[in-house]
Amino acid sequence: MSDQQNELPAIHTWWPYLTITARHAVLIRPAHPLAPEVIEEIERITGATVAPGSVLSDADVQYVAAQTEFID
């Protein structure tokens, strides 16, 4: 297995543009490899190639958590 698993495009360039379905897929399993459908969306949004089995970094997980917090 390669150390390149976390070589995702910067999360702020694609997270805001994911579909709700893709966001939910990430949120229910943030420490697991991204689903192929999520990878396809990231590639479509960014134009970058994302390796199968890619996972969010700790910083990416923190970003997602911050983006999903609601302010009352």
PDB file of C-alpha atoms in Angstrom:
ATOM      1  CA  MET A   1       0.000   0.000   0.000  1.00  0.00           C
ATOM      2  CA  SER A   2       1.287   3.442  -0.869  1.00  0.00           C
ATOM      3  CA  ASP A   3       1.734   6.485   1.352  1.00  0.00           C
ATOM      4  CA  GLN A   4      -0.041   8.443  -1.367  1.00  0.00           C
ATOM      5  CA  GLN A   5      -3.479   7.573   0.012  1.00  0.00           C
ATOM      6  CA  ASN A   6      -3.945  11.050   1.435  1.00  0.00           C
ATOM      7  CA  GLU A   7      -2.963  12.890  -1.703  1.00  0.00           C
ATOM      8  CA  LEU A   8      -6.357  14.459  -2.184  1.00  0.00           C
ATOM      9  CA  PRO A   9      -6.833  17.902  -3.661  1.00  0.00           C
ATOM     10  CA  ALA A  10      -7.197  20.565  -0.968  1.00  0.00           C
ATOM     11  CA  ILE A  11     -10.503  19.831   0.739  1.00  0.00           C
ATOM     12  CA  HIS A  12     -11.724  23.423   0.540  1.00  0.00           C
ATOM     13  CA  THR A  13     -11.630  23.124  -3.268  1.00  0.00           C
ATOM     14  CA  TRP A  14     -14.144  20.286  -3.418  1.00  0.00           C
ATOM     15  CA  TRP A  15     -16.078  19.801  -0.156  1.00  0.00           C
ATOM     16  CA  PRO A  16     -18.435  22.783  -0.717  1.00  0.00           C
ATOM     17  CA  TYR A  17     -19.350  21.407  -4.155  1.00  0.00           C
ATOM     18  CA  LEU A  18     -20.070  17.767  -3.261  1.00  0.00           C
ATOM     19  CA  THR A  19     -23.630  16.576  -3.553  1.00  0.00           C
ATOM     20  CA  ILE A  20     -25.529  15.968  -0.332  1.00  0.00           C
ATOM     21  CA  THR A  21     -25.362  12.231  -1.019  1.00  0.00           C
ATOM     22  CA  ALA A  22     -21.571  12.330  -1.328  1.00  0.00           C
ATOM     23  CA  ARG A  23     -21.239  14.455   1.808  1.00  0.00           C
ATOM     24  CA  HIS A  24     -23.328  11.962   3.772  1.00  0.00           C
ATOM     25  CA  ALA A  25     -21.155   9.110   2.487  1.00  0.00           C
ATOM     26  CA  VAL A  26     -18.088  10.909   3.853  1.00  0.00           C
ATOM     27  CA  LEU A  27     -19.716  11.936   7.132  1.00  0.00           C
ATOM     28  CA  ILE A  28     -20.867   8.465   8.111  1.00  0.00           C
ATOM     29  CA  ARG A  29     -17.353   7.025   7.701  1.00  0.00           C
ATOM     30  CA  PRO A  30     -14.810   9.872   7.764  1.00  0.00           C
ATOM     31  CA  ALA A  31     -11.839   7.662   8.704  1.00  0.00           C
ATOM     32  CA  HIS A  32     -12.523   5.057   5.999  1.00  0.00           C
ATOM     33  CA  PRO A  33     -11.481   5.096   2.347  1.00  0.00           C
ATOM     34  CA  LEU A  34     -13.668   7.334   0.228  1.00  0.00           C
ATOM     35  CA  ALA A  35     -16.393   5.612  -1.763  1.00  0.00           C
ATOM     36  CA  PRO A  36     -15.809   5.371  -5.515  1.00  0.00           C
ATOM     37  CA  GLU A  37     -18.772   7.706  -6.116  1.00  0.00           C
ATOM     38  CA  VAL A  38     -17.207  10.349  -3.853  1.00  0.00           C
ATOM     39  CA  ILE A  39     -13.867   9.991  -5.625  1.00  0.00           C
ATOM     40  CA  GLU A  40     -15.616  10.458  -8.975  1.00  0.00           C
ATOM     41  CA  GLU A  41     -17.238  13.670  -7.732  1.00  0.00           C
ATOM     42  CA  ILE A  42     -13.938  15.020  -6.402  1.00  0.00           C
ATOM     43  CA  GLU A  43     -12.283  14.270  -9.733  1.00  0.00           C
ATOM     44  CA  ARG A  44     -15.116  15.922 -11.651  1.00  0.00           C
ATOM     45  CA  ILE A  45     -15.000  19.017  -9.419  1.00  0.00           C
ATOM     46  CA  THR A  46     -11.228  19.455  -9.313  1.00  0.00           C
ATOM     47  CA  GLY A  47     -10.006  17.848 -12.527  1.00  0.00           C
ATOM     48  CA  ALA A  48      -7.452  15.936 -10.436  1.00  0.00           C
ATOM     49  CA  THR A  49      -6.989  12.184 -10.325  1.00  0.00           C
ATOM     50  CA  VAL A  50      -7.766  10.648  -6.932  1.00  0.00           C
ATOM     51  CA  ALA A  51      -6.383   7.213  -6.115  1.00  0.00           C
ATOM     52  CA  PRO A  52      -8.816   4.491  -5.113  1.00  0.00           C
ATOM     53  CA  GLY A  53      -8.602   3.913  -1.371  1.00  0.00           C
ATOM     54  CA  SER A  54      -7.880   7.573  -0.619  1.00  0.00           C
ATOM     55  CA  VAL A  55      -8.775   8.707   2.884  1.00  0.00           C
ATOM     56  CA  LEU A  56      -9.238  12.074   4.525  1.00  0.00           C
ATOM     57  CA  SER A  57      -6.319  13.402   6.530  1.00  0.00           C
ATOM     58  CA  ASP A  58      -6.844  14.409  10.156  1.00  0.00           C
ATOM     59  CA  ALA A  59      -6.902  18.042   9.012  1.00  0.00           C
ATOM     60  CA  ASP A  60      -9.546  17.178   6.389  1.00  0.00           C
ATOM     61  CA  VAL A  61     -11.708  15.502   9.047  1.00  0.00           C
ATOM     62  CA  GLN A  62     -11.396  18.622  11.212  1.00  0.00           C
ATOM     63  CA  TYR A  63     -12.367  20.816   8.253  1.00  0.00           C
ATOM     64  CA  VAL A  64     -15.451  18.682   7.576  1.00  0.00           C
ATOM     65  CA  ALA A  65     -16.433  18.806  11.244  1.00  0.00           C
ATOM     66  CA  ALA A  66     -16.110  22.593  11.272  1.00  0.00           C
ATOM     67  CA  GLN A  67     -18.155  22.910   8.074  1.00  0.00           C
ATOM     68  CA  THR A  68     -20.966  20.780   9.449  1.00  0.00           C
ATOM     69  CA  GLU A  69     -21.373  22.668  12.720  1.00  0.00           C
ATOM     70  CA  PHE A  70     -24.430  24.861  12.734  1.00  0.00           C
ATOM     71  CA  ILE A  71     -24.562  28.239  14.394  1.00  0.00           C
ATOM     72  CA  ASP A  72     -27.838  28.941  16.186  1.00  0.00           C
TER      73      ASP A  72
END
